XYZ file of C-alpha atoms in Angstrom:
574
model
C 13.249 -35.272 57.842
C 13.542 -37.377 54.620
C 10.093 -37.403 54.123
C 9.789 -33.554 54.869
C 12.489 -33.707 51.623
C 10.994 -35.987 49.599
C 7.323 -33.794 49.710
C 9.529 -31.074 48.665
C 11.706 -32.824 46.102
C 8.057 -33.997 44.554
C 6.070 -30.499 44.908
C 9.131 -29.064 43.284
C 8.537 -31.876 40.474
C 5.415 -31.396 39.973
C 5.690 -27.553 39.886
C 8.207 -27.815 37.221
C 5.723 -30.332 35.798
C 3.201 -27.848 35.708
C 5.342 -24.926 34.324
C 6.955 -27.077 31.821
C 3.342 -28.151 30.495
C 2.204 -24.326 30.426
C 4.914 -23.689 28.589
C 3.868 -26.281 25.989
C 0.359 -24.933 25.936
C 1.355 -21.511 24.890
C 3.997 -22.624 22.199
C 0.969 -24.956 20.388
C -0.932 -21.691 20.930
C -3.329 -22.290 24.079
C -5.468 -18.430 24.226
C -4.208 -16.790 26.797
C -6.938 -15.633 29.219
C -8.109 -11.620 28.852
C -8.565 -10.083 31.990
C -9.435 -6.597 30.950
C -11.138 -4.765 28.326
C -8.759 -2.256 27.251
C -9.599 1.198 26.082
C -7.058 2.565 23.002
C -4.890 5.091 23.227
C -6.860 8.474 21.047
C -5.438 7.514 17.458
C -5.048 10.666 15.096
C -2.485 11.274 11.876
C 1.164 11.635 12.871
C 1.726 15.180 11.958
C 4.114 16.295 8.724
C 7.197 18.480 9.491
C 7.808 21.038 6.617
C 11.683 20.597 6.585
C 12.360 24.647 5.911
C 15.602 26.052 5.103
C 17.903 26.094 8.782
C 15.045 23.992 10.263
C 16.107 21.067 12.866
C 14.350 18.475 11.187
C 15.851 19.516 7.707
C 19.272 19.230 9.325
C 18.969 15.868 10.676
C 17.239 14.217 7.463
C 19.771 15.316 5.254
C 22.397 14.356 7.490
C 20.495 10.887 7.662
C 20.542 10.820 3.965
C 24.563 11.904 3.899
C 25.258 8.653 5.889
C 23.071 6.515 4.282
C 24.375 7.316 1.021
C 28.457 6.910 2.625
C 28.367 3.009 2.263
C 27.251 0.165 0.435
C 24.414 -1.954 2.648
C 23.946 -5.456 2.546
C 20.548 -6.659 2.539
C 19.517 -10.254 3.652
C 16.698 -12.708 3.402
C 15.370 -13.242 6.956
C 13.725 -16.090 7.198
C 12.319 -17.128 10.966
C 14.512 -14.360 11.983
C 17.463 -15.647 10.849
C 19.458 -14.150 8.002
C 19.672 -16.110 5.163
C 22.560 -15.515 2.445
C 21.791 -17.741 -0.715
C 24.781 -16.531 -2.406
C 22.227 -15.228 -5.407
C 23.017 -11.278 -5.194
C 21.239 -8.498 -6.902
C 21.402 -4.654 -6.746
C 19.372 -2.117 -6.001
C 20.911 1.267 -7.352
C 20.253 5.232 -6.874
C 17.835 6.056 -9.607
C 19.407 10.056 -9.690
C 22.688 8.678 -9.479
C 23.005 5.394 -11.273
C 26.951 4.640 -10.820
C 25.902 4.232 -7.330
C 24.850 0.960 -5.549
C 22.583 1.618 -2.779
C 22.293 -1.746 -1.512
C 23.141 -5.247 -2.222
C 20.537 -7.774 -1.373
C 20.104 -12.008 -1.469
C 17.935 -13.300 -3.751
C 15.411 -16.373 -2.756
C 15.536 -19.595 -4.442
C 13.310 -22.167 -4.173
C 14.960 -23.874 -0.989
C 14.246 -20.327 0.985
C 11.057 -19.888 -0.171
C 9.955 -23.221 1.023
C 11.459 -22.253 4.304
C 10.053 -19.505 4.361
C 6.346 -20.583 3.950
C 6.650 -23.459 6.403
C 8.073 -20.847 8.849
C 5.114 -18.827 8.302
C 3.110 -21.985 9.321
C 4.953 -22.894 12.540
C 4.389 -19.448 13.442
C 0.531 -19.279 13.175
C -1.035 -21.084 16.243
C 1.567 -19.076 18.824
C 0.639 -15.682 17.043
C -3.356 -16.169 16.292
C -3.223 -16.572 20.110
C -1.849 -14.010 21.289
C -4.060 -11.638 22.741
C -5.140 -8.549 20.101
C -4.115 -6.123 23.050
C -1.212 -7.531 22.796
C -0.682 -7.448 18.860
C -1.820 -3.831 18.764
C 0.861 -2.975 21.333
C 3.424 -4.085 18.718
C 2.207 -2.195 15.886
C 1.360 0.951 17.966
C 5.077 0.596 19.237
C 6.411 0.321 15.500
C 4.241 3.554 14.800
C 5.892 5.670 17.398
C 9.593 3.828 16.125
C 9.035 5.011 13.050
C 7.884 8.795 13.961
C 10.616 9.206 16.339
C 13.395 7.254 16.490
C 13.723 5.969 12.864
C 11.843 8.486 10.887
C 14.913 10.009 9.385
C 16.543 7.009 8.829
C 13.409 5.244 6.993
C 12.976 8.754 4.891
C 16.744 8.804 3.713
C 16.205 5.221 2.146
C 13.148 6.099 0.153
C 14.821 9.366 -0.573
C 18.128 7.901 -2.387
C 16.351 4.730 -3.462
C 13.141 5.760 -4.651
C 13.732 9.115 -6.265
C 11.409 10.913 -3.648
C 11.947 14.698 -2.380
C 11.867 15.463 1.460
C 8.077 15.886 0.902
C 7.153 12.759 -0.526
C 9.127 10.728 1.705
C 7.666 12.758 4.835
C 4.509 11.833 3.614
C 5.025 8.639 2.368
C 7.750 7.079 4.901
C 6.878 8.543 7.609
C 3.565 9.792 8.300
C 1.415 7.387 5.757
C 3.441 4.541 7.436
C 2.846 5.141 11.069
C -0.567 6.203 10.392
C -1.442 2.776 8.414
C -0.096 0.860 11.936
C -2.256 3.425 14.212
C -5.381 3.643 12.178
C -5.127 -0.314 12.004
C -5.072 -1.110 15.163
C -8.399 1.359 15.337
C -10.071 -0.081 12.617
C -9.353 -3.967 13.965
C -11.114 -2.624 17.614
C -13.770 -1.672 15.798
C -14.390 -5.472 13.918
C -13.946 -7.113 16.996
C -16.631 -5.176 18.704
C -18.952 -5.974 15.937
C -20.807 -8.701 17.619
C -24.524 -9.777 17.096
C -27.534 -7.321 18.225
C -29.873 -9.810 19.463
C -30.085 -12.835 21.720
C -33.177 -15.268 21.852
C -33.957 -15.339 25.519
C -31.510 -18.154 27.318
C -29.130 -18.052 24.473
C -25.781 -16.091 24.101
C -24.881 -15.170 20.651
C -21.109 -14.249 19.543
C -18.648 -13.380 16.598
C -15.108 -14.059 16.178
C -12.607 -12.855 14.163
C -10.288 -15.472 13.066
C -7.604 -14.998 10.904
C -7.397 -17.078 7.762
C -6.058 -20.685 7.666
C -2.643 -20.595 6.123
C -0.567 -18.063 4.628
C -0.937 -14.668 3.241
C 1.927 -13.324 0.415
C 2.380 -9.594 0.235
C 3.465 -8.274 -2.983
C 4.570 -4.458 -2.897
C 6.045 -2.060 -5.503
C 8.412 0.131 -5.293
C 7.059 3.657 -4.829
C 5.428 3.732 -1.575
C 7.466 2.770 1.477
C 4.285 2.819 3.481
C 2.158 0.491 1.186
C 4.833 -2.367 2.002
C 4.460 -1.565 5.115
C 0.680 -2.019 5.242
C 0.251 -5.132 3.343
C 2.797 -7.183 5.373
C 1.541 -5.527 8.863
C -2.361 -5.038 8.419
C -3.229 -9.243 7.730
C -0.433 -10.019 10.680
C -2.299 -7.487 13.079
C -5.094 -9.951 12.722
C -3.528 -13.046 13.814
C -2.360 -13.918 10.266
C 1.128 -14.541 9.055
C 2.978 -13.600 5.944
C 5.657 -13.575 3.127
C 6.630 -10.617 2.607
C 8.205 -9.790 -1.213
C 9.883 -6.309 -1.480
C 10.100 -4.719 -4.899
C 13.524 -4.864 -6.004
C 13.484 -1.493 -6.299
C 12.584 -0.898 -2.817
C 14.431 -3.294 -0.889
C 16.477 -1.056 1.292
C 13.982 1.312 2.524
C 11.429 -1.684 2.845
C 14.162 -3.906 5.113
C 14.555 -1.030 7.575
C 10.713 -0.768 7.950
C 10.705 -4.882 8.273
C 13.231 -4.871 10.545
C 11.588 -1.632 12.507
C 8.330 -3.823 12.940
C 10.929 -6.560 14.942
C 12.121 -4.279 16.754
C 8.710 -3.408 18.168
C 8.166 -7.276 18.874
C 6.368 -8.971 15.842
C 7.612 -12.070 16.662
C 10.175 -14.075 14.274
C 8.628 -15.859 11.478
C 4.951 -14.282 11.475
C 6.305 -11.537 8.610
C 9.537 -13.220 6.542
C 11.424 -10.975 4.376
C 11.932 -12.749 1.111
C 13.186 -11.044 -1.801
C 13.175 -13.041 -4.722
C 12.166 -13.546 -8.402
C 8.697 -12.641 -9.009
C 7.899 -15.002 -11.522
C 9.390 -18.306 -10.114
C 8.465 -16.828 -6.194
C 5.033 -16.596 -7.379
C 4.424 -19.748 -8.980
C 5.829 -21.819 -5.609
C 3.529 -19.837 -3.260
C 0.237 -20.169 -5.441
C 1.400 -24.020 -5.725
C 1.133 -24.070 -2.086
C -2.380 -25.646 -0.462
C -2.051 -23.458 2.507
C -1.851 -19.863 0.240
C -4.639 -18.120 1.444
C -4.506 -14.674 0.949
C -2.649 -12.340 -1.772
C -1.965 -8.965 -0.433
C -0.797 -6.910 -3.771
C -0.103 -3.545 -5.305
C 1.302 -3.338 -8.386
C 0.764 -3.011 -12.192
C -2.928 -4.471 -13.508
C -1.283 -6.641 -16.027
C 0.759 -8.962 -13.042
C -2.195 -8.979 -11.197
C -4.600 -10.148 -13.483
C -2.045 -12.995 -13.964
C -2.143 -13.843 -10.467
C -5.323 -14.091 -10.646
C -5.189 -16.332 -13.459
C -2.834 -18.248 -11.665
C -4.547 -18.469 -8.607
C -7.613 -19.572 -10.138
C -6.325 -22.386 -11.991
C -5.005 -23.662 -8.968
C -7.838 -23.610 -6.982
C -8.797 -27.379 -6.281
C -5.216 -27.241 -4.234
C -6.137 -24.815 -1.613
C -8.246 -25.835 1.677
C -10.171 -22.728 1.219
C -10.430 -20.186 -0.992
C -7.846 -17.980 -1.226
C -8.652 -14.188 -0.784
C -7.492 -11.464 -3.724
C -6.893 -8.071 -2.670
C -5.090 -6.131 -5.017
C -4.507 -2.199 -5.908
C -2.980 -1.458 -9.506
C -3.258 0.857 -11.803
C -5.009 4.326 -12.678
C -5.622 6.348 -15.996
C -6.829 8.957 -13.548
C -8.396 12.681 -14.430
C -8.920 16.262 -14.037
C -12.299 17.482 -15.359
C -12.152 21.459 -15.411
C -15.727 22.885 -15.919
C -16.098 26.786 -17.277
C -16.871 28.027 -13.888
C -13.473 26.260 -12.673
C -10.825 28.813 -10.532
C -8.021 28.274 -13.308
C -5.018 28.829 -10.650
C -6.501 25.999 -8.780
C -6.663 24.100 -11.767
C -3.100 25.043 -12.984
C -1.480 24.272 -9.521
C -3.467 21.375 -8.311
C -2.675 19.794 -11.736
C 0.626 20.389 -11.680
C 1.449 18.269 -8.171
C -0.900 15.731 -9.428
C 0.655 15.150 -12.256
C 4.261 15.402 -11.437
C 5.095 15.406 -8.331
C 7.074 12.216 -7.170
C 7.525 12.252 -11.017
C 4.007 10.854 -11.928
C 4.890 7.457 -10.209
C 1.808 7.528 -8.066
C -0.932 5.014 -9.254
C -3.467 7.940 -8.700
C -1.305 10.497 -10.357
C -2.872 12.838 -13.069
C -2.324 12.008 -16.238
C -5.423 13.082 -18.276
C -6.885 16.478 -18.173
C -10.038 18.026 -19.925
C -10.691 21.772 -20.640
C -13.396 23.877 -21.967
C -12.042 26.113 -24.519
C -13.133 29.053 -23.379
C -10.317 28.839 -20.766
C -7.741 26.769 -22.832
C -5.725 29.784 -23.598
C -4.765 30.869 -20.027
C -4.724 27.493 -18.381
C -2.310 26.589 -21.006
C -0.047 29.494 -20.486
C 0.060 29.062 -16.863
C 0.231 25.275 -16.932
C 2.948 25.605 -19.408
C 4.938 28.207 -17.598
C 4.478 26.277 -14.503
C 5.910 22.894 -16.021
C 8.907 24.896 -17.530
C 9.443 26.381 -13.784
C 10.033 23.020 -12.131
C 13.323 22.362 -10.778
C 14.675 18.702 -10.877
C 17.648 16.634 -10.182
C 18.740 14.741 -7.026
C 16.835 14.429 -4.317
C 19.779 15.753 -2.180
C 19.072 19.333 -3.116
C 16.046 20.255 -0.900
C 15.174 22.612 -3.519
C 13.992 20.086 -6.254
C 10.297 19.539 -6.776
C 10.933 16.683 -8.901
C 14.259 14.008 -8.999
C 14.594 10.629 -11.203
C 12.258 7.702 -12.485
C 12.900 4.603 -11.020
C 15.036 2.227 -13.435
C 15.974 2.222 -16.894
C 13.064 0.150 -17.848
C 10.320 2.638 -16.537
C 12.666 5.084 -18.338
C 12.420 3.402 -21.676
C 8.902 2.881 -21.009
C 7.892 6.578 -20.563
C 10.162 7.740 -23.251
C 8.929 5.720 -26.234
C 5.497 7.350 -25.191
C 6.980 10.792 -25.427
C 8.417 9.997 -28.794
C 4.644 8.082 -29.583
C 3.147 11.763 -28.911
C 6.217 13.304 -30.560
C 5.346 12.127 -33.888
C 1.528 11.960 -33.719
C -0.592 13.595 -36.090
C -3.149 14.628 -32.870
C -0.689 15.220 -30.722
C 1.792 18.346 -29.751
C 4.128 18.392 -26.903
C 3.864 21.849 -25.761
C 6.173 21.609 -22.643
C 8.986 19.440 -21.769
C 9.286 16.273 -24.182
C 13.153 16.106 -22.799
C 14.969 13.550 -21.169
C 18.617 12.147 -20.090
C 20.035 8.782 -18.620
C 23.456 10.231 -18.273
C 23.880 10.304 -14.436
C 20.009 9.105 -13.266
C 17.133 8.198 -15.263
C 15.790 11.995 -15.887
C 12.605 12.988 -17.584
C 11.133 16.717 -17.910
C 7.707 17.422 -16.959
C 6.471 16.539 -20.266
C 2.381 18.203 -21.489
C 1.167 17.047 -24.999
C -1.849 18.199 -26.374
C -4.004 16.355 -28.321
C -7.189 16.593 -31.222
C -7.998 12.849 -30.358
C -9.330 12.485 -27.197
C -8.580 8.434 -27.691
C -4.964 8.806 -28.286
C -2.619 6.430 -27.137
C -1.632 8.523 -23.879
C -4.936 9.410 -22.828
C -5.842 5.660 -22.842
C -3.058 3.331 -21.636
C -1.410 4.261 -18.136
C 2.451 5.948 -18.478
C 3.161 6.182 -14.627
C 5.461 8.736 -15.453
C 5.625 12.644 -15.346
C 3.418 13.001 -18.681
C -0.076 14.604 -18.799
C -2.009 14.574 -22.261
C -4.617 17.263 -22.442
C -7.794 17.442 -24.055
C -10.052 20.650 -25.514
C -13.546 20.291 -25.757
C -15.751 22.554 -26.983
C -17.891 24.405 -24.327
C -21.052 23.225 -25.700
C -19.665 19.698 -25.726
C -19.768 19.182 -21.840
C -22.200 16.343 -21.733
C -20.092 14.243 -24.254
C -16.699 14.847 -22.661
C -18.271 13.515 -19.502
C -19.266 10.525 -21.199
C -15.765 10.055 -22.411
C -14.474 10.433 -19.542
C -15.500 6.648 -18.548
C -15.348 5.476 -22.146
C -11.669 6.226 -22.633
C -9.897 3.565 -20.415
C -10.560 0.248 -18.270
C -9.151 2.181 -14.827
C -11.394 3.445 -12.190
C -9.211 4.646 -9.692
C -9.148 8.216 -9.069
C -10.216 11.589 -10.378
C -11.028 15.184 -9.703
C -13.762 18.208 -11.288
C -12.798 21.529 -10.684
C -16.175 23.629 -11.031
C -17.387 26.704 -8.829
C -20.505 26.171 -9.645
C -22.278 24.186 -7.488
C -25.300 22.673 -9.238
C -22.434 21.988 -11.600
C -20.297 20.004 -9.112
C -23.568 18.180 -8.189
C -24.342 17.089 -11.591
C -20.662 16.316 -12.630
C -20.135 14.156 -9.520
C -23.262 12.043 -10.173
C -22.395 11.156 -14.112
C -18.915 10.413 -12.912
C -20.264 7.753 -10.377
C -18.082 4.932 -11.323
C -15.263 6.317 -12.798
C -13.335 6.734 -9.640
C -12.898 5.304 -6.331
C -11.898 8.228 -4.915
C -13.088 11.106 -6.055
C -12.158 14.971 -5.635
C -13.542 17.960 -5.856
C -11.395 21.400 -6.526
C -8.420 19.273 -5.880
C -5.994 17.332 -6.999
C -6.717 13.485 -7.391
C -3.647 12.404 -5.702
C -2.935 12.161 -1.653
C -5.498 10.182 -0.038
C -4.711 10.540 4.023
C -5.496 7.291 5.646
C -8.467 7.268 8.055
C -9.615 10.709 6.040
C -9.638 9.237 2.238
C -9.790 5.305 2.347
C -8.128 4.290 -0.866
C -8.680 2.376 -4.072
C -10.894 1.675 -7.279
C -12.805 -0.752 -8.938
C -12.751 -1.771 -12.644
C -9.279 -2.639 -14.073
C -8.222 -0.691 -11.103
C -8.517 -3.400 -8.076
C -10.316 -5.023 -5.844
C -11.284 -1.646 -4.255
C -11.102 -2.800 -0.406
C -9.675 0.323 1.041
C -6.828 0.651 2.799
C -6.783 3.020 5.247
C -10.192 1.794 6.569
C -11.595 -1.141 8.173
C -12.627 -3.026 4.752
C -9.184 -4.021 4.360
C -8.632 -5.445 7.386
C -11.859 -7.549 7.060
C -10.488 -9.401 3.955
C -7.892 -10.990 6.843
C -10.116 -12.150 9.072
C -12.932 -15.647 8.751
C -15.792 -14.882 10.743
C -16.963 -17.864 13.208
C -20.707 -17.318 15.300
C -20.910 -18.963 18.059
C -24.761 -19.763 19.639
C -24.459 -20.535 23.343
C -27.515 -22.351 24.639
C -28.318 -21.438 28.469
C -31.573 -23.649 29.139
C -31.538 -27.431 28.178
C -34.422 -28.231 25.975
C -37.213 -30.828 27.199
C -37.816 -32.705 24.432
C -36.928 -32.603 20.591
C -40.764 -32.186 19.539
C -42.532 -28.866 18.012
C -45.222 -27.426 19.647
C -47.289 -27.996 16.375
C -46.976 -31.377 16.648
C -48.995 -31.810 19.800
């Protein structure tokens, strides 16, 4: 009977043994074994809602938006999932209403940042392991979070702290969010299945994906919800991990998306939340031998002094760290004679001021023959005049506030620039107010000198500078076109005329990364209109399509030899 015990008392041991060394295995990050090749669920864009008068869904957003707006939130660092309160506290404020604090949120010093990019470390081996199924699951999951149960509550922070209308947040928040987790997951299928065409007879050849060694930081700005979203999410879908730094003008609506992404099970420390200084945050990461990725959208000027940055320090990494950056736009409307002027007029309008001009692709250069000048600027100017604006509370509004009072300042002096130019006329708008929010008028200046100062240097405001040329003068204007600024990031011919189109579209080659035709250059639709430019523009790897996800990912082949060899000598040598 004792002994019966004791064989039981010892398989027992040794079971726990067992169990207690499995668990080991997984936490250093042992694969787990795939037992299935799994077929995805049909991915497709999340539809838009139109949010009409009465409607359900305009009911519930606003009523999101009324309790958002009721209190003060607190916003903290969290670091390995673990809030993190340094005692360092900034404010993000409503950019229509400026008396009001949205949120309050920590700011990371050095101490948290170090954390924070050892946590990211720790995390690696358990996360790279874990099966791709299984990583796809959580990002599919945080797509359907944030079409169903969170939409509202995601749109109603980039509503009040943002400046956006329903529309832009539906499209920005909502839809463009989910759909950069959906079409992801997609586009990372379709890398892994990229495997080698041909075998030598008794040999197996393979391709893996691995993610990169290290760390990647994500850098996002402050007008797209869904753009923070996709550069802390797309390099962790592929086994990487990252530091995630909000702008602080975003930090509310880009905490609720973080902390939507745990809810759907990224694990804690594989994306930490780190607001901080940009400047000091920066310099600590890039000091860092394990950075090995920078995942950025933002202004040209800070990224070409990353990349300064990250160049000087390069005999400190252990590999080379990858750039992938998206930044700014001096983007255009070229309007040929045989151009459908209401098309023109309308499709110029939203690019160039909706969402206030704050897009990086919005319109703010437009060319017209002047055998149409005369009606397109009657209607364009009419249109401008017609625009409502103020808060984004009143559905009604096509337009609300800038962001801060520096973008304010920024856009202003160029108003007052065009205001007392010699070449230049403001024929609509030109006003302004930072009484209650930071409020600027759809402003329109034309101009004699098609190298004035706002057709060449990028505003990111609601101001669109329009040139004349002379109908004869096509071929020239074209030219100028890519003569007139360093950007190369997105534009748009409006010409009924095919041959025309044809023609127009070839000479314009590099001007744009994405390029439109009879429509405005603004609203790329990821997994329709991958997105980005070259030139001073960035790095041009498309998001929304599988070429950004392949800057996350170090290739390995693998050559599996089935039949030993006989002897190490060449037939030739015989």
């Amino acid at each position: 009977m004792l002994s019966r015990l004791n064989n039981v008392n010892s398989k027992a041991s040794s079971t726990a043994s067992r169990m207690i060394h499995a668990t080991a295995r997984a936490a250093t990050g042992i694969r787990v074994p795939q037992i299935g090749t799994f077929k995805l669920p049909n991915i497709t864009n999340e539809p838009t809602n139109d949010y009409v008068p009465g409607s359900a869904e305009q009911e519930q957003l606003l009523a999101a938006v009324e309790e958002m707006s009721s209190k003060q939130h607190h916003i903290p660092l969290i670091i390995n999932g673990k809030e993190v309160c340094t005692g360092n506290v900034h404010e993000q404020i409503n950019p229509g209403n400026k008396s009001q604090v949205l949120c309050t949120y920590e700011n990371a010093g050095p101490k948290e940042v170090e954390a924070a990019i050892e946590g990211t470390l720790a995390a690696k081996s358990k996360w790279e392991s874990m099966p791709i199924s299984d990583r796809q699951a959580i990002f599919l999951r945080a797509a359907d979070l944030i079409a169903t149960k969170h939409r509202y509550r995601l749109m109603a922070a980039s509503m009040l702290g943002q400046g956006k209308n329903i529309w832009q947040a539906e499209i920005d928040a909502a839809t463009e969010s989910a759909d950069f987790l959906r079409f992801n997951v997609k586009f990372s299928s379709e890398i892994y299945q990229q495997q080698p065409p041909c075998n030598a007879r008794g040999v197996w050849n393979r391709s893996e994906y691995r993610p990169l060694e290290g760390f990647v930081y994500a850098v996002s700005p402050f007008n797209f919800t869904a753009i923070g979203v996709n550069l802390a999410a797309a390099p962790a879908l592929m086994g990487n991990t990252v530091l995630w730094k909000p702008s602080n003008s975003a930090v509310l609506s880009n905490y609720i998306a973080f902390d939507i992404m745990r809810e759907a099970g990224v694990p804690d420390g594989v994306i930490q939340f780190v607001p901080g200084d940009a400047v000091d945050m920066t310099k600590q990461v890039f000091d860092h031998p394990d950075f090995s990725s920078l995942h950025f959208t933002g202004s040209t000027f800070v990224f070409k002094s990353m990349w300064k940055q990250i160049a000087n320090n390069i005999d400190k990494y252990k590999s080379y760290p990858r750039i992938v950056g998206e930044t700014g736009g001096k983007n255009y409307h070229m309007v040929h004679p045989s151009a459908n002027i209401d098309n023109v007029v309308n499709n110029t309008i939203r690019g160039a001021f909706e969402f206030q001009g704050q897009k990086c692709s919005a319109c703010s250069r437009l060319y017209v023959p002047k055998s149409k000048w005369a009606e397109i600027r009657d209607k364009l100017v009419a249109a401008a005049e017609s625009i409502k604006q103020g808060p984004v509370t009143e559905p009604t509004n096509f337009m609300g506030p800038v962001i801060n009072q520096a973008a304010y300042d920024k856009i202003t002096n160029y108003i007052e620039y065009a205001r007392n130019a010699s070449e230049c006329t403001i024929i609509a708008g030109g006003k302004y107010s930072d009484a209650e929010g930071f409020y600027i008028r759809p402003t329109i200046i034309e101009t004699t000198d098609p190298f004035t100062k706002t057709m060449k240097e990028e505003i990111f405001g609601p101001v669109l500078t329009v040139y004349v040329y002379e109908d004869a003068d096509i071929d020239a204007t074209v030219e100028l076109i890519g003569e007139t600024t360093p950007y190369g990031l997105t534009g748009a011919i409006f010409a009924e005329d095919r041959q025309a189109a044809v023609e127009l579209s070839a000479r314009l080659l590099h001007t744009a990364g994405n390029f439109y035709i009879n429509d405005k250059c603004t609203g790329a639709v990821v997994g329709q209109q991958p997105f980005g430019g070259a030139r001073a523009s960035g790095t041009n790897d498309k998001p929304g399509s599988v070429g950004l996800l392949q800057r996350f990912v170090s290739p390995r082949s693998t050559k599996e030899n089935m039949i030993p060899i006989s002897g190490f000598t060449y037939p030739s040598n015989q």
